[in-house]
Short mmCIF file of C-alpha atoms and ligand atoms in Angstrom, two decimals:
data_model
loop_
_atom_site.label_atom_id
_atom_site.label_comp_id
_atom_site.label_asym_id
_atom_site.label_seq_id
_atom_site.Cartn_x
_atom_site.Cartn_y
_atom_site.Cartn_z
CA MET A 1 0.02 0.12 -0.01
CA PRO A 2 2.23 3.26 -1.22
CA GLU A 3 1.92 5.38 1.74
CA GLN A 4 0.94 9.32 1.08
CA PRO A 5 -2.77 8.22 -0.86
CA PHE A 6 -3.55 6.19 2.51
CA ARG A 7 -2.22 8.61 4.37
CA ASP A 8 -4.16 12.02 2.86
CA ALA A 9 -7.15 9.99 2.56
CA ALA A 10 -7.65 9.33 6.20
CA HIS A 11 -7.07 12.66 6.84
CA ARG A 12 -9.50 13.71 4.72
CA THR A 13 -11.85 11.08 6.25
CA ALA A 14 -11.28 12.56 9.72
CA ASP A 15 -12.16 15.64 8.43
CA LEU A 16 -15.36 14.47 6.58
CA VAL A 17 -16.73 12.97 9.48
CA ALA A 18 -15.42 15.48 11.88
CA ASP A 19 -17.44 17.94 9.29
CA TYR A 20 -20.16 15.81 9.45
CA LEU A 21 -20.86 15.10 12.81
CA ALA A 22 -20.76 18.37 13.28
CA ALA A 23 -23.76 19.80 10.93
CA VAL A 24 -26.02 16.61 12.31
CA PRO A 25 -27.62 18.77 15.25
CA THR A 26 -28.35 21.98 12.77
CA GLY A 27 -30.21 20.12 9.86
CA PRO A 28 -33.52 17.88 9.48
CA VAL A 29 -33.29 14.78 11.92
CA TRP A 30 -34.59 12.77 9.22
CA GLN A 31 -36.18 13.04 4.85
CA PRO A 32 -37.17 10.71 2.67
CA MET A 33 -34.39 9.82 0.27
CA ASP A 34 -34.16 11.54 -2.95
CA PRO A 35 -35.71 8.60 -5.39
CA ALA A 36 -32.71 9.40 -8.32
CA ALA A 37 -30.30 8.94 -5.26
CA ARG A 38 -31.59 5.85 -3.62
CA GLN A 39 -31.99 4.48 -7.04
CA ALA A 40 -28.30 5.45 -7.96
CA LEU A 41 -27.70 3.42 -4.38
CA LEU A 42 -29.65 0.50 -5.49
CA THR A 43 -27.99 -0.06 -8.95
CA ALA A 44 -24.40 0.84 -9.41
CA PRO A 45 -23.10 -1.37 -11.47
CA LEU A 46 -20.16 -3.60 -10.48
CA PRO A 47 -17.68 -1.57 -11.04
CA HIS A 48 -14.55 -3.52 -13.46
CA ALA A 49 -11.41 -0.98 -12.88
CA GLY A 50 -10.87 0.05 -9.47
CA ARG A 51 -10.56 3.79 -8.22
CA PRO A 52 -8.43 5.93 -5.77
CA LEU A 53 -9.04 5.94 -2.48
CA ASP A 54 -9.89 9.93 -3.28
CA GLU A 55 -12.60 9.66 -5.88
CA LEU A 56 -14.17 7.20 -2.59
CA LEU A 57 -14.54 9.82 -0.45
CA THR A 58 -15.64 11.95 -2.50
CA ALA A 59 -18.84 10.13 -3.70
CA VAL A 60 -19.23 9.19 -0.18
CA ALA A 61 -19.70 13.17 0.63
CA ALA A 62 -22.01 13.06 -1.97
CA ASP A 63 -24.16 9.86 -1.97
CA VAL A 64 -24.02 8.57 1.49
CA LEU A 65 -23.66 10.81 3.91
CA PRO A 66 -26.35 13.30 3.03
CA ALA A 67 -29.20 10.68 3.96
CA PRO A 68 -28.30 9.21 6.81
CA MET A 69 -30.73 7.46 9.47
CA GLY A 70 -31.28 10.32 11.84
CA ASN A 71 -30.47 8.90 14.84
CA GLY A 72 -27.28 10.96 15.50
CA HIS A 73 -29.50 14.12 16.12
CA PRO A 74 -30.38 15.08 19.84
CA ARG A 75 -34.14 15.50 18.35
CA PHE A 76 -34.24 11.34 17.09
CA PHE A 77 -36.12 9.66 19.28
CA GLY A 78 -37.47 6.44 17.53
CA TRP A 79 -36.95 3.17 18.57
CA VAL A 80 -33.83 2.26 20.19
CA ASN A 81 -31.16 3.67 18.19
CA SER A 82 -28.36 6.26 19.60
CA ALA A 83 -25.70 8.81 18.28
CA PRO A 84 -22.66 7.30 17.86
CA ALA A 85 -20.56 8.16 21.19
CA GLU A 86 -17.11 10.52 19.49
CA ALA A 87 -14.40 8.03 21.21
CA GLY A 88 -16.34 4.84 20.11
CA VAL A 89 -15.90 6.29 16.14
CA LEU A 90 -12.51 7.07 16.16
CA ALA A 91 -12.07 3.66 17.66
CA THR A 92 -13.51 1.89 14.69
CA LEU A 93 -10.53 2.96 12.47
CA THR A 94 -7.76 1.61 14.39
CA ALA A 95 -9.20 -1.64 15.22
CA ALA A 96 -9.93 -1.83 11.41
CA ALA A 97 -6.15 -1.23 10.98
CA MET A 98 -5.30 -3.88 13.12
CA ASN A 99 -8.54 -6.20 12.28
CA PRO A 100 -7.60 -8.81 14.61
CA SER A 101 -9.34 -12.08 15.15
CA SER A 102 -10.65 -11.89 18.04
CA ALA A 103 -11.38 -15.08 18.90
CA GLY A 104 -8.61 -16.19 20.87
CA GLY A 105 -4.59 -15.85 21.78
CA ASP A 106 -2.62 -13.69 22.90
CA HIS A 107 -2.69 -10.73 21.55
CA ALA A 108 -4.15 -6.97 22.79
CA ASP A 109 -8.16 -7.35 21.37
CA VAL A 110 -8.00 -10.45 23.02
CA HIS A 111 -7.22 -9.38 26.49
CA LEU A 112 -8.83 -5.95 25.99
CA GLU A 113 -12.36 -8.10 25.48
CA ARG A 114 -11.84 -9.39 28.67
CA THR A 115 -11.83 -6.14 30.41
CA VAL A 116 -14.39 -3.93 28.81
CA VAL A 117 -17.13 -7.65 29.18
CA ARG A 118 -15.81 -7.22 33.23
CA TRP A 119 -16.58 -2.96 33.01
CA ILE A 120 -19.47 -3.67 31.10
CA ALA A 121 -20.75 -5.87 34.05
CA GLU A 122 -19.50 -4.01 36.62
CA LEU A 123 -21.51 -0.82 35.32
CA VAL A 124 -24.71 -3.04 35.75
CA GLY A 125 -23.92 -4.69 38.91
CA PHE A 126 -23.72 -7.64 37.56
CA PRO A 127 -21.77 -10.71 38.98
CA HIS A 128 -18.84 -11.36 36.24
CA PRO A 129 -16.65 -14.67 37.56
CA PRO A 130 -13.55 -14.70 34.81
CA GLY A 131 -15.08 -15.96 31.40
CA GLY A 132 -18.33 -14.91 32.26
CA GLY A 133 -19.26 -13.05 28.94
CA LEU A 134 -18.37 -11.80 25.49
CA LEU A 135 -19.49 -9.24 22.54
CA THR A 136 -22.03 -10.39 20.25
CA SER A 137 -23.65 -8.48 17.66
CA GLY A 138 -26.31 -7.49 19.86
CA THR A 139 -28.91 -8.59 22.08
CA SER A 140 -30.68 -11.25 19.84
CA MET A 141 -27.24 -12.91 19.59
CA ALA A 142 -26.63 -12.60 22.44
CA THR A 143 -30.17 -14.11 23.80
CA ILE A 144 -29.17 -16.69 21.52
CA VAL A 145 -25.78 -17.64 22.95
CA CYS A 146 -27.44 -16.92 27.06
CA LEU A 147 -30.73 -19.65 26.17
CA THR A 148 -28.33 -21.93 24.58
CA ALA A 149 -26.85 -22.22 27.19
CA ALA A 150 -29.69 -22.05 29.26
CA ARG A 151 -31.21 -25.20 27.06
CA GLY A 152 -28.17 -26.97 27.66
CA ARG A 153 -28.25 -26.83 31.09
CA ALA A 154 -31.96 -27.88 31.69
CA ALA A 155 -31.32 -31.09 29.25
CA ALA A 156 -28.39 -31.90 31.26
CA ALA A 157 -30.46 -32.57 34.47
CA ALA A 158 -32.92 -34.31 32.55
CA GLY A 159 -30.35 -36.53 32.03
CA TRP A 160 -29.67 -35.74 28.22
CA ASP A 161 -26.75 -34.84 26.17
CA VAL A 162 -28.73 -32.18 24.12
CA ARG A 163 -25.46 -31.02 21.80
CA ALA A 164 -25.63 -34.96 21.03
CA ASP A 165 -28.45 -35.82 20.70
CA GLY A 166 -30.47 -32.75 19.93
CA LEU A 167 -34.39 -32.14 21.67
CA ALA A 168 -36.51 -35.32 19.94
CA GLY A 169 -37.54 -37.69 22.88
CA LEU A 170 -36.72 -35.03 26.03
CA PRO A 171 -40.10 -34.04 27.06
CA PRO A 172 -41.06 -29.96 25.76
CA LEU A 173 -38.84 -27.24 27.70
CA VAL A 174 -41.00 -24.76 28.56
CA GLY A 175 -40.19 -20.59 29.45
CA TYR A 176 -42.08 -18.23 30.28
CA VAL A 177 -41.85 -14.50 28.95
CA SER A 178 -44.91 -11.89 29.23
CA GLY A 179 -46.78 -9.81 26.48
CA GLU A 180 -44.09 -7.28 26.82
CA THR A 181 -40.98 -9.45 26.14
CA HIS A 182 -38.81 -8.46 22.84
CA SER A 183 -39.23 -10.63 19.63
CA CYS A 184 -35.57 -11.91 19.90
CA VAL A 185 -36.52 -13.80 22.76
CA ARG A 186 -39.44 -15.72 20.61
CA LYS A 187 -36.37 -15.34 17.63
CA ALA A 188 -34.13 -17.52 19.60
CA ALA A 189 -36.37 -19.73 21.55
CA GLU A 190 -37.73 -20.97 17.04
CA LEU A 191 -33.79 -21.47 16.03
CA LEU A 192 -32.69 -23.74 19.50
CA GLY A 193 -35.75 -25.38 18.33
CA LEU A 194 -38.18 -25.00 21.74
CA GLY A 195 -40.65 -23.76 19.55
CA SER A 196 -42.51 -20.73 19.72
CA ARG A 197 -45.79 -22.74 21.40
CA GLN A 198 -43.15 -23.57 24.28
CA LEU A 199 -42.79 -19.70 25.44
CA ARG A 200 -46.17 -19.21 28.12
CA VAL A 201 -46.97 -15.85 27.63
CA LEU A 202 -47.48 -14.20 31.00
CA ALA A 203 -49.90 -11.61 32.68
CA THR A 204 -48.46 -8.82 33.10
CA ASP A 205 -49.46 -6.22 36.00
CA ALA A 206 -51.62 -2.88 35.19
CA GLU A 207 -47.43 -1.19 34.63
CA GLY A 208 -46.56 -3.78 32.51
CA ARG A 209 -44.45 -5.96 34.49
CA LEU A 210 -44.36 -9.76 34.77
CA ASP A 211 -46.24 -11.30 37.92
CA PRO A 212 -44.35 -14.11 39.75
CA ARG A 213 -47.80 -15.46 41.08
CA ALA A 214 -48.86 -16.13 37.54
CA LEU A 215 -45.19 -17.54 36.23
CA ARG A 216 -45.50 -19.91 39.83
CA ALA A 217 -49.13 -21.38 38.93
CA ALA A 218 -47.95 -21.74 34.81
CA VAL A 219 -45.04 -23.44 36.18
CA ALA A 220 -47.13 -26.12 37.93
CA GLU A 221 -49.50 -26.17 35.41
CA ASP A 222 -46.61 -27.61 32.91
CA ARG A 223 -45.22 -29.63 35.67
CA ALA A 224 -48.00 -31.88 35.94
CA ALA A 225 -48.57 -31.98 32.09
CA GLY A 226 -45.67 -33.68 32.19
CA ARG A 227 -43.12 -30.75 30.57
CA LEU A 228 -40.32 -29.10 31.43
CA PRO A 229 -39.89 -25.91 32.76
CA PHE A 230 -36.53 -24.71 32.59
CA LEU A 231 -36.34 -20.64 31.43
CA VAL A 232 -37.70 -17.31 32.81
CA VAL A 233 -37.18 -14.52 30.56
CA ALA A 234 -37.37 -10.72 32.50
CA SER A 235 -36.62 -7.14 31.05
CA ALA A 236 -34.41 -4.67 32.75
CA GLY A 237 -36.74 -1.98 30.54
CA THR A 238 -38.77 -3.42 28.11
CA VAL A 239 -38.71 -1.66 24.76
CA ASN A 240 -42.45 -0.11 24.29
CA THR A 241 -42.60 1.70 27.97
CA GLY A 242 -39.53 1.17 29.35
CA ALA A 243 -40.69 -0.77 32.31
CA VAL A 244 -38.01 -2.63 34.44
CA ASP A 245 -39.79 -6.12 36.11
CA ARG A 246 -39.48 -7.09 39.76
CA PHE A 247 -36.86 -9.29 39.89
CA GLU A 248 -36.42 -10.16 43.31
CA PRO A 249 -39.77 -12.30 43.09
CA ILE A 250 -39.53 -13.59 39.75
CA ALA A 251 -35.79 -14.24 41.15
CA ASP A 252 -37.30 -16.13 44.18
CA VAL A 253 -39.50 -17.97 42.40
CA CYS A 254 -36.96 -19.18 40.14
CA ALA A 255 -34.68 -20.60 42.67
CA GLU A 256 -37.42 -22.12 44.30
CA GLN A 257 -38.05 -23.92 40.79
CA GLY A 258 -35.02 -24.70 39.51
CA LEU A 259 -35.45 -22.12 36.60
CA TRP A 260 -33.35 -20.28 34.69
CA LEU A 261 -33.20 -16.78 34.85
CA HIS A 262 -32.74 -14.64 31.92
CA VAL A 263 -33.06 -10.73 31.94
CA ASP A 264 -33.45 -8.72 28.59
CA GLY A 265 -31.63 -5.46 29.19
CA ALA A 266 -30.80 -4.95 25.98
CA TYR A 267 -32.03 -1.37 26.27
CA GLY A 268 -32.45 0.00 29.82
CA ALA A 269 -29.92 -2.28 31.80
CA PHE A 270 -27.65 1.03 32.16
CA GLY A 271 -30.69 2.60 33.31
CA VAL A 272 -29.75 0.85 36.77
CA LEU A 273 -26.55 4.27 36.98
CA ASP A 274 -29.53 6.94 37.31
CA PRO A 275 -29.54 6.15 41.57
CA GLN A 276 -32.83 8.10 41.02
CA ILE A 277 -34.26 4.96 39.33
CA ALA A 278 -31.53 1.91 40.66
CA HIS A 279 -33.68 1.10 42.97
CA ARG A 280 -36.08 -0.67 40.15
CA TYR A 281 -33.44 -2.55 38.98
CA ALA A 282 -33.00 -4.81 42.54
CA GLY A 283 -32.41 -8.31 42.29
CA LEU A 284 -31.10 -7.92 38.63
CA ALA A 285 -28.04 -9.70 40.06
CA ARG A 286 -29.71 -12.35 40.98
CA ALA A 287 -30.13 -13.49 37.00
CA ASP A 288 -28.38 -16.55 35.20
CA SER A 289 -27.72 -14.54 32.03
CA LEU A 290 -27.86 -10.47 31.46
CA ALA A 291 -28.16 -9.73 27.62
CA LEU A 292 -27.70 -6.00 26.69
CA ASP A 293 -26.63 -3.46 23.99
CA PRO A 294 -23.53 -1.16 24.23
CA HIS A 295 -24.47 -0.06 21.07
CA LYS A 296 -27.63 1.24 22.22
CA TRP A 297 -27.45 4.09 25.18
CA LEU A 298 -23.71 3.19 25.52
CA GLY A 299 -23.96 5.36 22.25
CA VAL A 300 -21.10 2.31 20.77
CA PRO A 301 -20.77 2.41 17.53
CA VAL A 302 -22.98 -0.41 15.45
CA ASP A 303 -22.90 -3.42 16.58
CA CYS A 304 -21.59 -4.44 19.82
CA GLY A 305 -24.32 -6.58 22.08
CA CYS A 306 -22.94 -8.38 25.61
CA ALA A 307 -23.50 -11.72 26.84
CA LEU A 308 -23.60 -12.32 30.56
CA VAL A 309 -23.72 -14.96 32.72
CA ARG A 310 -23.58 -16.45 36.46
CA ASP A 311 -21.03 -19.37 35.45
CA PRO A 312 -18.86 -19.51 32.18
CA GLN A 313 -18.36 -22.95 32.86
CA ALA A 314 -22.29 -23.34 31.01
CA LEU A 315 -21.34 -21.52 28.23
CA ARG A 316 -18.37 -23.51 27.44
CA GLU A 317 -19.94 -26.72 28.39
CA THR A 318 -22.43 -25.52 25.55
CA PHE A 319 -19.93 -23.51 22.54
CA SER A 320 -16.39 -25.55 23.19
CA LEU A 321 -15.80 -27.82 20.66
CA VAL A 322 -12.12 -28.20 22.38
CA PRO A 323 -11.59 -31.20 24.28
CA ALA A 324 -11.14 -30.92 28.35
CA TYR A 325 -7.81 -32.23 27.42
CA LEU A 326 -6.72 -30.15 25.29
CA ARG A 327 -7.48 -27.29 27.18
CA ASP A 328 -5.74 -25.70 30.30
CA GLU A 329 -2.01 -25.92 28.67
CA GLU A 330 -0.22 -23.04 28.47
CA GLY A 331 -1.58 -21.23 32.17
CA ASP A 332 -4.79 -19.29 30.20
CA GLN A 333 -7.75 -20.86 31.40
CA LEU A 334 -9.91 -19.46 30.00
CA GLY A 335 -9.73 -20.46 26.99
CA TRP A 336 -10.87 -19.08 23.72
CA PHE A 337 -13.94 -16.84 23.09
CA SER A 338 -15.09 -18.96 20.27
CA GLU A 339 -15.72 -21.96 22.68
CA TYR A 340 -18.62 -19.32 24.48
CA GLY A 341 -20.27 -18.62 21.89
CA THR A 342 -20.77 -19.00 17.99
CA GLU A 343 -19.23 -17.06 16.32
CA GLN A 344 -15.71 -18.03 15.37
CA THR A 345 -14.04 -15.02 13.51
CA ARG A 346 -14.88 -12.43 15.49
CA PRO A 347 -14.83 -9.16 15.21
CA PHE A 348 -12.21 -6.24 17.63
CA ARG A 349 -15.59 -4.52 18.62
CA SER A 350 -13.37 -4.11 22.47
CA LEU A 351 -11.57 -0.95 21.95
CA LYS A 352 -14.70 1.02 20.74
CA VAL A 353 -16.34 0.01 24.10
CA TRP A 354 -12.81 0.77 25.95
CA ALA A 355 -12.82 3.72 23.92
CA THR A 356 -16.51 4.29 24.90
CA ILE A 357 -16.48 4.03 28.34
CA ALA A 358 -12.85 5.19 29.35
CA HIS A 359 -13.63 8.72 27.45
CA ARG A 360 -16.44 9.00 29.53
CA GLY A 361 -15.65 7.38 32.92
CA ARG A 362 -18.32 5.42 34.44
CA ASP A 363 -19.14 9.23 36.15
CA GLY A 364 -19.77 10.50 32.41
CA ILE A 365 -21.81 7.98 31.51
CA ALA A 366 -23.88 7.86 34.97
CA ALA A 367 -24.60 11.47 34.26
CA ASP A 368 -25.48 10.92 31.17
CA ILE A 369 -27.61 8.43 31.81
CA ALA A 370 -29.55 10.71 34.26
CA THR A 371 -29.91 13.82 31.56
CA CYS A 372 -31.97 10.98 29.87
CA THR A 373 -34.09 9.57 32.35
CA ARG A 374 -34.41 13.42 33.78
CA LEU A 375 -35.54 14.41 29.93
CA ALA A 376 -37.91 11.60 29.89
CA ARG A 377 -39.88 12.48 32.66
CA ARG A 378 -39.79 16.06 31.53
CA LEU A 379 -41.32 15.44 28.98
CA GLY A 380 -43.84 12.56 30.53
CA GLU A 381 -44.82 15.76 32.59
CA LEU A 382 -45.05 18.11 29.52
CA VAL A 383 -47.78 15.19 28.19
CA GLY A 384 -49.44 15.15 30.67
CA ALA A 385 -49.89 18.70 31.06
CA ASP A 386 -51.74 18.88 27.43
CA PRO A 387 -54.95 18.26 27.16
CA ALA A 388 -55.20 16.99 23.86
CA LEU A 389 -52.31 14.58 24.74
CA GLU A 390 -52.47 11.25 26.79
CA LEU A 391 -49.66 9.41 28.63
CA MET A 392 -50.07 5.60 28.47
CA ALA A 393 -47.86 4.33 30.75
CA PRO A 394 -45.47 5.82 33.89
CA VAL A 395 -42.61 6.78 32.54
CA GLU A 396 -39.70 4.11 34.53
CA THR A 397 -36.54 4.72 32.29
CA SER A 398 -36.23 7.03 29.43
CA ILE A 399 -38.76 5.81 27.27
CA VAL A 400 -42.33 7.74 27.23
CA ALA A 401 -45.15 6.22 25.51
CA PHE A 402 -48.00 8.21 24.58
CA ARG A 403 -50.25 9.26 22.26
CA ALA A 404 -52.67 12.49 20.73
CA ARG A 405 -56.00 12.45 21.95
CA PRO A 406 -57.60 15.40 20.27
CA ALA A 407 -61.54 15.92 21.83
CA GLY A 408 -64.18 14.75 19.67
CA LEU A 409 -62.79 11.56 18.26
CA ASP A 410 -64.79 8.34 18.81
CA ALA A 411 -61.64 5.25 19.60
CA ALA A 412 -61.42 3.63 15.93
CA ALA A 413 -60.67 7.31 14.99
CA LEU A 414 -57.85 7.79 17.21
CA ASP A 415 -56.06 4.94 16.46
CA ALA A 416 -56.08 5.81 13.24
CA LEU A 417 -54.85 9.34 14.32
CA ASN A 418 -51.89 7.95 16.17
CA GLN A 419 -51.11 5.02 13.74
CA ALA A 420 -50.26 8.25 11.00
CA LEU A 421 -48.52 9.94 13.61
CA PRO A 422 -45.33 8.62 13.31
CA ALA A 423 -44.64 9.08 9.78
CA ALA A 424 -45.77 12.59 9.51
CA VAL A 425 -44.20 13.92 12.60
CA GLN A 426 -41.42 12.28 10.79
CA ARG A 427 -42.21 13.48 7.25
CA ARG A 428 -41.87 17.19 8.94
CA GLY A 429 -37.68 16.24 9.51
CA ARG A 430 -38.01 18.37 13.05
CA ALA A 431 -37.63 15.59 15.20
CA PHE A 432 -38.04 11.53 14.87
CA LEU A 433 -40.61 9.32 17.06
CA THR A 434 -42.22 6.06 15.91
CA GLY A 435 -44.97 4.14 17.18
CA THR A 436 -46.36 0.94 18.97
CA VAL A 437 -49.85 -0.55 20.37
CA LEU A 438 -50.09 -0.68 24.10
CA GLY A 439 -53.36 -2.16 25.46
CA GLY A 440 -54.50 -2.37 22.58
CA HIS A 441 -54.29 1.02 21.10
CA GLU A 442 -51.93 3.02 19.05
CA ALA A 443 -49.81 4.95 20.30
CA VAL A 444 -46.16 6.63 20.05
CA ARG A 445 -43.37 6.43 21.96
CA ALA A 446 -40.03 8.81 21.93
CA CYS A 447 -37.17 6.91 23.25
CA LEU A 448 -34.52 9.26 24.88
CA LEU A 449 -30.56 8.47 24.61
CA ASN A 450 -28.81 11.52 24.04
CA ALA A 451 -27.78 13.75 26.80
CA THR A 452 -26.66 16.50 24.51
CA THR A 453 -30.96 16.88 23.96
CA THR A 454 -32.42 19.68 26.00
CA GLU A 455 -35.63 20.74 27.08
CA ARG A 456 -36.20 22.71 24.21
CA ASP A 457 -35.89 19.70 22.08
CA LEU A 458 -38.75 18.19 24.26
CA ASP A 459 -40.72 21.31 23.28
CA VAL A 460 -39.72 21.27 20.03
CA LEU A 461 -40.84 17.39 19.50
CA LEU A 462 -44.83 18.49 21.53
CA ALA A 463 -44.82 21.09 18.59
CA GLU A 464 -44.34 19.03 15.45
CA VAL A 465 -46.70 16.00 17.48
CA ARG A 466 -49.38 19.41 17.38
CA ALA A 467 -49.13 20.02 14.45
CA ALA A 468 -48.56 16.50 12.94
CA ALA A 469 -52.05 15.73 14.28
CA ALA A 470 -53.68 18.48 12.85
CA GLU A 471 -52.36 18.12 9.77
CA LEU A 472 -53.93 14.44 9.86
CA THR A 473 -57.17 14.80 11.54
CA THR A 474 -57.71 18.01 9.32
CA ARG A 475 -57.90 16.19 6.25
CA GLN A 476 -59.34 13.06 7.25
C1 LIG B 1 -33.10 -4.09 20.88
C2 LIG B 1 -33.36 -4.73 21.66
C3 LIG B 1 -33.24 -6.59 21.93
C4 LIG B 1 -32.62 -6.58 20.48
O1 LIG B 1 -31.22 -6.46 20.35
P1 LIG B 1 -30.57 -6.37 19.22
O2 LIG B 1 -29.22 -5.08 19.42
O3 LIG B 1 -31.24 -4.67 18.28
O4 LIG B 1 -30.18 -7.63 18.05
C5 LIG B 1 -34.13 -6.23 22.17
N1 LIG B 1 -34.74 -6.51 23.71
C6 LIG B 1 -34.43 -5.41 23.69
C7 LIG B 1 -35.77 -4.40 24.91
C8 LIG B 1 -33.61 -4.31 22.81
O5 LIG B 1 -34.49 -2.45 23.24
#
């Protein structure tokens, strides 16, 4: 590689990226792509001759950077997608330059991953025995990793070697979730051959939390029918409303019944860093496994999930293809990450996590999280104070679920209005939120993950919601 063209292009990349990030807050949050620009991206022919780096940068500046998703903007409140942490952005370039496979071995990336997994566990107060976790592409994959371990443990307890024999012949393994459980749990159950029908959807209380009495009753019923209850999935922040399950009573039932407790903390686990809401997370550390997403509230550039497990051996028994007699030779008793999860060649994710956490420190991260929850509570108050808006759930973490409720509309018209509302707000370009269905009603939700968002931005968001609702009702 000739050095000078690369160096020049790298400097220009740094400028492009810095200019891009500096301009994000003053531009539209999102706008539909220009049809010709979209078509050009979709139909670009395979290039036969190569082009110099400099020309590629010109193309990126012209065709890619002008059409972002919007999630870098302080008024982006959609789904659970954060702005990138700047230290993490820089780390991705260095990680790519080294380009190791973080499967195992004695190089910096492997050791750094052990440390950042320990840091993540420390941040959320989860126990961290050496080897008790690894970085993944996201929580969907972390959930597959954790639930595979749970399945293996449960089968072994029934005298069954699921790795060798599969599930056929074993009584059904049954898991318990709530109606607010993220779809990635169902996807994992389907992939693991458990069958989504073997996930019992339990009743929730008025705040959308899993009911431990319903859990105990369902376990008894399944046992009486000869099935094998093995798993409970609780939420440390649901995606619809940010509700946090009560872990203590659920962990009590799990301990009493010998069930694996998995917590989905993808969005909300880091909320425990805010002293104002930390009490909601009591008992989180009693879980057998926790899946969470540094690429959400921490702002680590996508992709980065994390699987944490109480007993590292549960992972190794599940995934290792290294015979026991070959392990523990050279003093690295933990072995390779590829013995603890699904991937063999693994990306160098740990550098962007290290950079993100090291740049802000625990205190800076905790302050950012507290800013988001404070803004969410403020938004909840503003919604509550407007008779034409209705708060749909208590604000527990940093998600605010609400709907427009102008006077004089019946239930069907309200649903139609609120279903159309997110796209109408998005099209206006000044704020971005997304929709959901809560208790059978169409609703919108705003997820606050960006600590540079201000109260003024919340005013703009609600002004945009009101304006979009007015547009839609006059059109009806
Ligand atoms: C985002 C999310 C997931 C899925 O995680 P990915 O990183 O998108 O794979 C699961 N559960 C909750 C609560 C989430 O917010």
